[in-house]
XYZ file of C-alpha atoms in Angstrom:
558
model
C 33.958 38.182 -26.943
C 36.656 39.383 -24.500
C 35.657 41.523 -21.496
C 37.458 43.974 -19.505
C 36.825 44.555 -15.935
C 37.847 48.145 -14.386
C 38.464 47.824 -10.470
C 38.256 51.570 -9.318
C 36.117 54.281 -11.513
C 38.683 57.027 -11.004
C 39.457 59.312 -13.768
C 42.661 56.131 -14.629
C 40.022 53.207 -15.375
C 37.835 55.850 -17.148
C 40.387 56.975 -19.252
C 41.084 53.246 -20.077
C 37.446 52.583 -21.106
C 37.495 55.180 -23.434
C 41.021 54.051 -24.938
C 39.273 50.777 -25.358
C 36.296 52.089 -26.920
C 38.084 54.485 -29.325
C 41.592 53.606 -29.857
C 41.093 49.744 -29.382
C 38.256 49.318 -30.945
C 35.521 47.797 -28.399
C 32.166 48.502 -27.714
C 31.172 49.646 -24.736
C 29.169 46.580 -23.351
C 32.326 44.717 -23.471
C 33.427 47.096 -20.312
C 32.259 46.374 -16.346
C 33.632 49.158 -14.035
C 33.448 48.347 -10.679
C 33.660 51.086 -7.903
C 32.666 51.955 -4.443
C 31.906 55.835 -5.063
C 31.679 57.672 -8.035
C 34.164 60.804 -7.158
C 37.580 59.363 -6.301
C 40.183 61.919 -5.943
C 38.193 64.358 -8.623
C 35.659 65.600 -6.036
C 33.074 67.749 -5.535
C 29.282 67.646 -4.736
C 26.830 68.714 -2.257
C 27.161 67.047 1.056
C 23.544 65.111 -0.039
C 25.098 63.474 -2.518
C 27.809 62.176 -0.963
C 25.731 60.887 1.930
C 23.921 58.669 -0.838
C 27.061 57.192 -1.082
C 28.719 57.284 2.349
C 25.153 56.221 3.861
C 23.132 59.065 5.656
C 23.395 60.360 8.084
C 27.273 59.599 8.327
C 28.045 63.464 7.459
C 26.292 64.998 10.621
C 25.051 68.487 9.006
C 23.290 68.041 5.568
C 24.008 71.493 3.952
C 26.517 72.948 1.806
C 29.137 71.664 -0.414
C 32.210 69.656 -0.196
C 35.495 69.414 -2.262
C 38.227 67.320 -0.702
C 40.737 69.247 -2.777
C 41.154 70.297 -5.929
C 43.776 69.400 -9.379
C 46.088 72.049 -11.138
C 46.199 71.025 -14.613
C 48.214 71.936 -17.728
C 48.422 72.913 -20.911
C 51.476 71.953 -21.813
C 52.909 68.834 -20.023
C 48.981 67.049 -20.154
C 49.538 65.623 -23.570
C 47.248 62.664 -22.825
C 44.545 64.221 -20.839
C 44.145 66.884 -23.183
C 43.968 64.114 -26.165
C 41.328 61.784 -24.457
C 39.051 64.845 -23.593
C 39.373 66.096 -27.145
C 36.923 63.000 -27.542
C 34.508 63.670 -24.984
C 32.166 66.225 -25.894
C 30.929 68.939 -23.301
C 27.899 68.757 -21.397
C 27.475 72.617 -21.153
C 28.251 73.740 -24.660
C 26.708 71.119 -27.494
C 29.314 70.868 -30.654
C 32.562 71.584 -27.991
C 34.589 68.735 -26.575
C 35.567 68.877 -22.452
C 38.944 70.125 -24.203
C 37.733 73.171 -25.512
C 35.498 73.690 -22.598
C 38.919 74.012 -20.012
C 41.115 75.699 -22.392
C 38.038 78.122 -23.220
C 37.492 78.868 -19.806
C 40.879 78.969 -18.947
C 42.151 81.229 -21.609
C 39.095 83.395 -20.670
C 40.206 83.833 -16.572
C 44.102 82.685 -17.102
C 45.525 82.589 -13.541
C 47.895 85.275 -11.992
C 48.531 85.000 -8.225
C 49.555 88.145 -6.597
C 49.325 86.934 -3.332
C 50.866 83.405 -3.155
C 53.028 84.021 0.196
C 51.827 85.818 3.191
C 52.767 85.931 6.924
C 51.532 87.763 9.992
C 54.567 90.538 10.039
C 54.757 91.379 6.493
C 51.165 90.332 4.926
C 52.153 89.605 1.176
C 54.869 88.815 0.037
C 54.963 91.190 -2.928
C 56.521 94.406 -1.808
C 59.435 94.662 -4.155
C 61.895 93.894 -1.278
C 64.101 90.587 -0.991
C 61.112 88.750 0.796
C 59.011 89.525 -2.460
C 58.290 85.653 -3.651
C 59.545 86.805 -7.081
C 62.881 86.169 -5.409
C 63.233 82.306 -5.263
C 66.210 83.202 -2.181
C 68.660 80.143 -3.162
C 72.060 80.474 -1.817
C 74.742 78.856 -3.861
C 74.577 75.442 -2.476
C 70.939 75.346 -2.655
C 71.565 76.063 -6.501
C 73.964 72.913 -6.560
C 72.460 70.916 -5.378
C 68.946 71.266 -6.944
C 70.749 71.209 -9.982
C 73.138 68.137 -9.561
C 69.336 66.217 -8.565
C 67.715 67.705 -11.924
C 70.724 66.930 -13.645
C 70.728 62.710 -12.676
C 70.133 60.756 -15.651
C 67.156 58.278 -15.419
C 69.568 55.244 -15.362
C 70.667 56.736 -12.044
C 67.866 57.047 -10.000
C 68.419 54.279 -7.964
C 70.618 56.482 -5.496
C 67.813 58.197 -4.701
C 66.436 54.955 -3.219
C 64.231 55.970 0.171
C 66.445 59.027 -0.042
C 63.962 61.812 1.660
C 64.601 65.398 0.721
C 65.680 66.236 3.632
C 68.067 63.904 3.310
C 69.490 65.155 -0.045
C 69.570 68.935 1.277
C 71.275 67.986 4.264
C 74.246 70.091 3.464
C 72.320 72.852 2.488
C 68.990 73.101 4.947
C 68.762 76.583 4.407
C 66.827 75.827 1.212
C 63.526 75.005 3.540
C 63.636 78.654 4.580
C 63.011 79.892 1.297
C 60.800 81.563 -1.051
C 61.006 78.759 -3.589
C 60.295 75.897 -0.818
C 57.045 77.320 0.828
C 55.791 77.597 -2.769
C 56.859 74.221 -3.678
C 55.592 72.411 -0.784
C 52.348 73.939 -0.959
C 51.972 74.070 -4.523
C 52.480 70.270 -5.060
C 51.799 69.042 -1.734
C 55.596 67.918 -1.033
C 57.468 67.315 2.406
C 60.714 67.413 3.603
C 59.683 64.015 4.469
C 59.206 63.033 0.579
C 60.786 61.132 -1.716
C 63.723 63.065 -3.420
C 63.335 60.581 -6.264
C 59.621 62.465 -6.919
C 61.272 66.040 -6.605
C 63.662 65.173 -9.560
C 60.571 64.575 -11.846
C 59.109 67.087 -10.900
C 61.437 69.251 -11.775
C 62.314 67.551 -15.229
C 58.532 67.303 -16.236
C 57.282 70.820 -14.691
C 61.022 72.848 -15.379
C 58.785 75.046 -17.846
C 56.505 76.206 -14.765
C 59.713 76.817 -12.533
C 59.740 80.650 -14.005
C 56.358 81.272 -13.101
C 55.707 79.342 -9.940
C 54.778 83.003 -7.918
C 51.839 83.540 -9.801
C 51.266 79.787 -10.643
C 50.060 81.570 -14.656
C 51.261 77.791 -15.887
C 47.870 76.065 -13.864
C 45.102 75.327 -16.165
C 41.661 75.863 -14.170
C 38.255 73.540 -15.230
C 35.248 75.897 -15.158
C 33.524 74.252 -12.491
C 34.930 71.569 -10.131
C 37.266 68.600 -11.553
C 34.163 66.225 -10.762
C 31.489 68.238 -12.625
C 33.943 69.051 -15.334
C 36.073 65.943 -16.536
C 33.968 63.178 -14.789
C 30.910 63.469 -15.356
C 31.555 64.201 -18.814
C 33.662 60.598 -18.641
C 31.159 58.603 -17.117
C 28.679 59.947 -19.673
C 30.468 58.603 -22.993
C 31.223 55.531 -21.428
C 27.610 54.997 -20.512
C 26.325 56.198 -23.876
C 28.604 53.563 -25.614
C 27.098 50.773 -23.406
C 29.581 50.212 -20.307
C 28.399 48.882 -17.310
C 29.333 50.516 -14.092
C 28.397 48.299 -11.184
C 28.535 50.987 -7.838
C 29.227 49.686 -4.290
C 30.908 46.371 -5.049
C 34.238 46.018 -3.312
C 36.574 43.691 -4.993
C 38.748 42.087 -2.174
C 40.583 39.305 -4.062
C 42.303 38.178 -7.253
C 42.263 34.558 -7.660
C 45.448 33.517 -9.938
C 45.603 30.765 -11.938
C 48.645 28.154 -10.968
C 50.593 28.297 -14.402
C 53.536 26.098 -14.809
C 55.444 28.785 -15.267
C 55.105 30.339 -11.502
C 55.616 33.630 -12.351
C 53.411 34.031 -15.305
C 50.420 36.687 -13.795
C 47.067 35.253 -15.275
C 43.852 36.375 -13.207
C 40.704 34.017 -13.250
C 38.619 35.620 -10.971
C 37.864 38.266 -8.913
C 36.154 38.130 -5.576
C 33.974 40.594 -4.188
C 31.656 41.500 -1.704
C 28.402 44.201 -2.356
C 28.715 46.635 0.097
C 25.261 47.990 0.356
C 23.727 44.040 0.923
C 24.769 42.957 4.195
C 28.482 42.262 2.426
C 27.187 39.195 0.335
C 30.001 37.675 -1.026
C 30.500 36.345 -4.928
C 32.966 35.924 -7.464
C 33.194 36.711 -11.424
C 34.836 34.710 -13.502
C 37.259 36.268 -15.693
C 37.956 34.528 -19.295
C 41.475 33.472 -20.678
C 40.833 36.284 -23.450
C 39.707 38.937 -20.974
C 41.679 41.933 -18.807
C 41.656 43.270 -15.846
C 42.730 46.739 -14.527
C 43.420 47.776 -11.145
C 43.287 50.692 -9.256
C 46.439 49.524 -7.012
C 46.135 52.632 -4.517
C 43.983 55.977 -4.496
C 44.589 58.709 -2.218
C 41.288 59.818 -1.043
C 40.561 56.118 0.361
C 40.037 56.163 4.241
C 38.862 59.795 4.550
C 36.950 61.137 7.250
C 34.598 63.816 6.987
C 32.965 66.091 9.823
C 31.076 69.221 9.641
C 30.626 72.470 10.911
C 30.059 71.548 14.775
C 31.531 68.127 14.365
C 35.053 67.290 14.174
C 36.294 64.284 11.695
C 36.771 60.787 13.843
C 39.894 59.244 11.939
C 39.252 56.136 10.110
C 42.430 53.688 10.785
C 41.438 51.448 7.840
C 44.262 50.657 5.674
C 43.554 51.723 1.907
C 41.096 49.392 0.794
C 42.821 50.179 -2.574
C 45.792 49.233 -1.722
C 44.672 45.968 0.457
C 43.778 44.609 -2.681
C 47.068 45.189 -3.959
C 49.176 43.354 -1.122
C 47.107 40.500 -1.830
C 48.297 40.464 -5.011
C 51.956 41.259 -3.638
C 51.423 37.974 -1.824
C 51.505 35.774 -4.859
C 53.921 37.350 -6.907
C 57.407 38.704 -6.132
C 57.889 41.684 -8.713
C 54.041 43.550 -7.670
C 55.886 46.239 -5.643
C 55.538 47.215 -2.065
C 52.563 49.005 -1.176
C 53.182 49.709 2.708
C 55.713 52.402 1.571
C 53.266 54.632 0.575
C 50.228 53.125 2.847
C 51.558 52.069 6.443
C 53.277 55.651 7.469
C 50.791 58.425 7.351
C 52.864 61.103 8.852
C 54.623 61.041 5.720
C 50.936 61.684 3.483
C 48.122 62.602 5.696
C 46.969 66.241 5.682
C 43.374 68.050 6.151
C 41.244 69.831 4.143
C 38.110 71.881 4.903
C 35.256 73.279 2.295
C 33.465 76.582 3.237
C 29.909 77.280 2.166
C 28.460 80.975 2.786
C 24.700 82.306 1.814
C 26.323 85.231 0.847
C 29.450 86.997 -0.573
C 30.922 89.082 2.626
C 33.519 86.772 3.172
C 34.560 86.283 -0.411
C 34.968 90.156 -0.859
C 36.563 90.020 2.363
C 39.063 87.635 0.977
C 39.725 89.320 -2.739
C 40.340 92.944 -0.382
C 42.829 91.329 1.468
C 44.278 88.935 -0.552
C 43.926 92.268 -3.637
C 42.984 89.250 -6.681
C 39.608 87.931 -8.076
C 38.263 84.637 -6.991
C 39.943 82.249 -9.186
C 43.585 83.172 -8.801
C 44.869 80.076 -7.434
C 46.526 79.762 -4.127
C 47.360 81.625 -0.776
C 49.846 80.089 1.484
C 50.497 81.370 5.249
C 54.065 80.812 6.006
C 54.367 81.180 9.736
C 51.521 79.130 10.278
C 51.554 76.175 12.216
C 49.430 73.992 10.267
C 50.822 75.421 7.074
C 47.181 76.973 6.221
C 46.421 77.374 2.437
C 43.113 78.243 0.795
C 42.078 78.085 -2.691
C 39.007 80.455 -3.899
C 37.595 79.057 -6.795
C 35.718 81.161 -10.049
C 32.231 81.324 -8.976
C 30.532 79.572 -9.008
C 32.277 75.736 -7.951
C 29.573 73.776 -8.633
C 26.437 74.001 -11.354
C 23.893 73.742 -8.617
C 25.370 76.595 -6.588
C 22.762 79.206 -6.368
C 23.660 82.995 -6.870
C 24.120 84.081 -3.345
C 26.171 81.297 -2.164
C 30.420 80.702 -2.155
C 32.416 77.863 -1.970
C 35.738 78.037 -1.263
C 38.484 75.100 0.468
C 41.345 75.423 2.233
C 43.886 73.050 3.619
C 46.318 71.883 6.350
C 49.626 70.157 5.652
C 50.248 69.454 9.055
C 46.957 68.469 10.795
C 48.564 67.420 13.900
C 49.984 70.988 14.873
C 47.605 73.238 17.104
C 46.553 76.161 15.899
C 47.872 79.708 15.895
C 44.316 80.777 16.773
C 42.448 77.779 17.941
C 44.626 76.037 20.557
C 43.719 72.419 19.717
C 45.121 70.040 16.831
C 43.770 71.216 13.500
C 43.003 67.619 13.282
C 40.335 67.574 16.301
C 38.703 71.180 15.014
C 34.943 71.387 14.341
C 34.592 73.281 11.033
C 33.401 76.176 12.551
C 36.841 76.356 14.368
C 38.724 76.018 11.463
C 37.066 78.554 9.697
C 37.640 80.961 12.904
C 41.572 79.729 12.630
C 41.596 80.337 8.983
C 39.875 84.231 9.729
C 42.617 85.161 12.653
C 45.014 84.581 10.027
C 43.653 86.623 7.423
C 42.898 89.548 10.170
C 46.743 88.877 10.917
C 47.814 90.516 7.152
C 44.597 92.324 7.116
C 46.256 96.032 6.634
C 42.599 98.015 6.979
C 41.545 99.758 9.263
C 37.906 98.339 9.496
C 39.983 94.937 9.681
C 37.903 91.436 9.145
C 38.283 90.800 12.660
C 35.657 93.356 13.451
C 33.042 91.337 11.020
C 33.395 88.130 12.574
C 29.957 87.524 14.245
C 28.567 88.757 10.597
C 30.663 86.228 8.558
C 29.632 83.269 10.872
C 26.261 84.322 10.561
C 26.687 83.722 6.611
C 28.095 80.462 7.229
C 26.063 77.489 5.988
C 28.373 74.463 6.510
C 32.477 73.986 6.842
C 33.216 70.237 6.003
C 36.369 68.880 7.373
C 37.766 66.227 5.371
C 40.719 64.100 6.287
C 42.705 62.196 4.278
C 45.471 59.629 5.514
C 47.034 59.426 2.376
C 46.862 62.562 -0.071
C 50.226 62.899 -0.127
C 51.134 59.184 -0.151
C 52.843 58.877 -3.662
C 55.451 61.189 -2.840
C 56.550 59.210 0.047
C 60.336 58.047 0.102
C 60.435 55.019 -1.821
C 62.952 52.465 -4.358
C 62.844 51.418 -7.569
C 60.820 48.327 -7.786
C 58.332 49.803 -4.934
C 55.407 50.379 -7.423
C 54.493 48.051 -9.651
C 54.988 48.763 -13.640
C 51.763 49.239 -15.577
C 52.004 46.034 -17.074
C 54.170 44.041 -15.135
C 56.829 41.586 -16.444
C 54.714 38.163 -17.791
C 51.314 39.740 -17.052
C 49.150 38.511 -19.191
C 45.996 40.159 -18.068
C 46.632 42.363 -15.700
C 47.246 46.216 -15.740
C 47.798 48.479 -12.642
C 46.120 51.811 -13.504
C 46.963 54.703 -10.636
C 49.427 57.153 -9.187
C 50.711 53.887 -7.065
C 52.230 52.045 -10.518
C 55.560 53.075 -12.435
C 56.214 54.467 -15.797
C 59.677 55.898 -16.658
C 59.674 60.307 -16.903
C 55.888 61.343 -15.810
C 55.101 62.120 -12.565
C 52.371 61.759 -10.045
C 50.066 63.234 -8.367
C 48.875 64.295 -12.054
C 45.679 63.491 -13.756
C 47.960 63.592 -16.773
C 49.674 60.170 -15.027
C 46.589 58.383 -14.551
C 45.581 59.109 -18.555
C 49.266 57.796 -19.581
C 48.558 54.145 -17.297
C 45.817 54.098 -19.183
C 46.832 54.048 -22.748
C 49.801 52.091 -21.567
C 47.977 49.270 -20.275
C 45.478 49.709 -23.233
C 48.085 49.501 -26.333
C 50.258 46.844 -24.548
C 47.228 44.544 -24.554
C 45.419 45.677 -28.008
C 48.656 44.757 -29.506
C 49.124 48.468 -30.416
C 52.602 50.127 -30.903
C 54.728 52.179 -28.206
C 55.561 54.609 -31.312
C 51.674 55.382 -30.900
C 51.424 56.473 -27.607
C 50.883 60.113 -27.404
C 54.079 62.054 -27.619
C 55.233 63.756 -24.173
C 57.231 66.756 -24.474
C 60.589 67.188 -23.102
C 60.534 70.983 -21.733
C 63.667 69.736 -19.902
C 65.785 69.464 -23.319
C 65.098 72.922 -24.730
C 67.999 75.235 -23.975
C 65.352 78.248 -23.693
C 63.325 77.087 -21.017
C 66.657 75.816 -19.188
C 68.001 79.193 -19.491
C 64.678 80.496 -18.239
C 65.107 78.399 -15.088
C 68.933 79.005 -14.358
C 67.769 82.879 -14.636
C 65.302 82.195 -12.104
C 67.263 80.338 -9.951
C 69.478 83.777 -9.232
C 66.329 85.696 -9.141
């Protein structure tokens, strides 16, 4: 009976189990997942749970919540997410699947931002005037060339090789002053620094959102956090149908066999060492009929986490994700090059901080200001520093949140910038001062006359933890990069192996997406179940459809 080992139990691998199980045919106890925490880049627990992973007392302060950041989904460009979920059924409402529970919810509190863009001299940006971020604020050669890059056919995109944006805008640098760029960069996490190869799918895959970027209406909110809502749910069916999942064993080698053909990829083993038992070392045979897949890369690995009198102590450990990877890279020459997107963290690294309160002052502090309901996406600061976002979630976050309590996260693009209102590196802040920086800047745009400034000692007072969390490479697949620098899912005379992440290469989708990880999946899945390409799940091709490009070019003069 073949086997298939999962390296990584990210939302990818879990995906693929469930393609196995239900496309493929498998049962479940023919699966091993293999993983070294259970939340991946879908977070979001209390801090007690993640010190049973991280090993107490690791995380300083015990109380409180934590959410390394948060996913925008979407209703229309998530063919394959939305598909595999259709199978999962709900944990909160018996009879639904996790599909209907998202688009339920979501339909129920759709998203309208009215207060993406704010800075210090004008508060929002929503006055009707040409700051208004209705008004994307493109001059003519911004236009051209944003369009010329949508416009590149696929069998171009070599020129964009480690081509930064920057770099493509050079002519035209006034498009970083604008509306549409602070939205942009914040939205999607993007640099000047990034790859302008990633911008160009972006804006082919996500030209239907381009309208409606200001009030983000296109983002498709889970009811509770990504972790609670999609994982757990995940790990559920696969467990019901019999997979194993083995926690806390860190694969740190693929042992190849030696064909005669040198390039043929055929794994035999995998080496490993149990992290919670001293690091005793084994290895596990893997049969000529069995698969792996790999998690070549995953942007939450080598985080640090401090807490709300404790600032994070930066963990220099190269992706362990990715380690595994190179080694691979090291036998074979077409595996891709993974210290483009994991040896240069000033390209990817930025900070993000969770904020637990006991009661709701803060939160109704934040909806007076900010004049929307928790749950309406994103607020960006402009003329900050750091570039200071925060996201207030529907409340509650999490299912164990009691009634009195909010959880809310914010985040810093540039963690190495002192603060407007703390003069230190964000990157050095206890939580406590990053919550003070985060409440100069709202008292900043705060028009009232009892301003939140003069509430401060009562808002700290409500304050039961503020987790830093800092993460080397969140933004590490959109750094500059060629073609051949990630591996394909499958890669040319694999026999057995499958790279599963945001780190390998499929032609049109783009990362940073749950929606990417699900498509690896059934990739890898149907390539080696002998299943058809014409049954993949159809993508659609928003970029085609001469309404939604006329949309756009309107927009771009708006």
């Amino acid at each position: 009976m073949a086997k298939a080992y999962m390296i990584g139990t990210g939302i990818g691998n879990l995906a693929a189990g469930i393609y196995l199980i239900r496309d493929g045919g498998w049962s479940g106890d023919q699966i091993t997942m293999f993983g070294l925490e259970k939340h991946g880049a879908n977070d979001g627990a209390k801090v007690t749970d993640y010190e049973k992973e991280y090993g107490n007392p690791k995380l300083g302060n015990s109380k409180g919540y934590l959410a390394k950041g948060g996913r925008m989904l979407n209703e229309e460009t998530y063919e394959n997410l939305w598909d595999v979920l259709r199978s999962v059924p709900s944990l909160d409402n018996p009879g639904q699947s996790v599909t209907d529970d998202i688009l339920n919810f979501d339909h129920a509190h759709p998203t309208h931002d009215v207060a993406r863009l704010m800075d210090s001299l004008d508060g929002i940006r929503n006055k009707g005037d040409q700051k208004d971020y209705n008004h994307m604020q493109f001059n003519n050669q911004d236009r051209m060339l944003l369009t010329k890059l949508m416009m590149m056919p696929e069998s171009k995109e070599s020129q964009l090789n480690d081509v930064s944006i920057e770099q493509w805008f050079a002519k035209s640098p006034h498009i970083f002053t604008t509306n549409f760029w602070h939205m942009w960069q914040t939205t999607f996490a993007f640099k000047k620094e990034s790859s302008a190869m990633e911008l160009r799918r972006y804006m082919n895959r996500m030209i239907l959102e381009f309208s409606r970027i200001n009030t983000l209406e296109g983002v498709t909110r889970t009811p509770y956090n990504q972790y609670e809502s999609i994982i757990v749910p995940m790990r559920k069916y696969l467990k019901d149908h019999g997979v194993n999942f083995i926690d806390n064993r860190k694969i740190t080698e693929f042992v190849f066999k030696d064909t005669a053909l040198r390039d043929d990829i055929v794994v035999t083993g995998l080496k490993y060492e149990e992290v919670d038992n001293d690091n005793k070392a084994g290895e596990i045979e893997v049969g000529e009929n069995d698969f792996v897949f790999d998690t070549n890369g995953s942007i939450t690995d080598s985080s640090s986490i401090g807490d709300l009198d404790t600032p994070i102590k930066e963990n220099m450990e190269y992706a362990p994700s990715a380690a595994l990877w190179k080694q691979a890279t090291e036998h074979f020459y077409n595996l891709g090059n993974p210290d483009k997107f994991f040896a240069d963290r000033k390209q990817s690294e930025w900070l993000s901080f969770t904020i637990t309160t006991d009661n709701h002052f803060l939160l109704n502090e934040i909806s007076r200001i900010t004049q929307q309901e928790p749950g309406n996406a994103l607020n960006t600061w402009i003329d900050s520093s750091n570039l200071l976002s925060i996201v207030v979630h529907h409340q509650p976050h999490f299912h164990a949140q009691k009634e009195n309590e909010t959880v809310f996260w914010g985040y810093a693009m540039y963690p190495r910038r002192n603060g407007d209102y703390v003069d230190k590196p964000f990157i050095e802040m206890t939580g406590k001062e990053m919550l003070q920086e985060l409440l100069g800047h709202l008292a900043a745009v705060d028009p009232a006359r009892d301003n939140i400034a003069d509430h401060t000692e009562e808002i700290m007072d409500s304050v039961v933890n503020v987790i830093p969390a800092y993460m080397p490479y969140a933004s590490a697949l959109f750094n500059r990069r060629a073609v051949g620098d990630r591996p394909d899912v499958v890669p040319k005379n694999s026999k057995n192996l499958a790279f599963i992440s945001q780190f390998a290469e499929m032609p049109f989708d783009m990362v940073f997406t749950e929606q990417y990880s699900f498509r690896c999946a059934q990739i890898a899945v149907y390539h080696f179940m002998g299943l058809p390409d014409s049954e993949l799940t159809p993508l659609h091709h928003y970029e085609k459809q001469p309404k939604v490009l006329a949309k756009a070019t309107k927009t771009m003069f708006r």
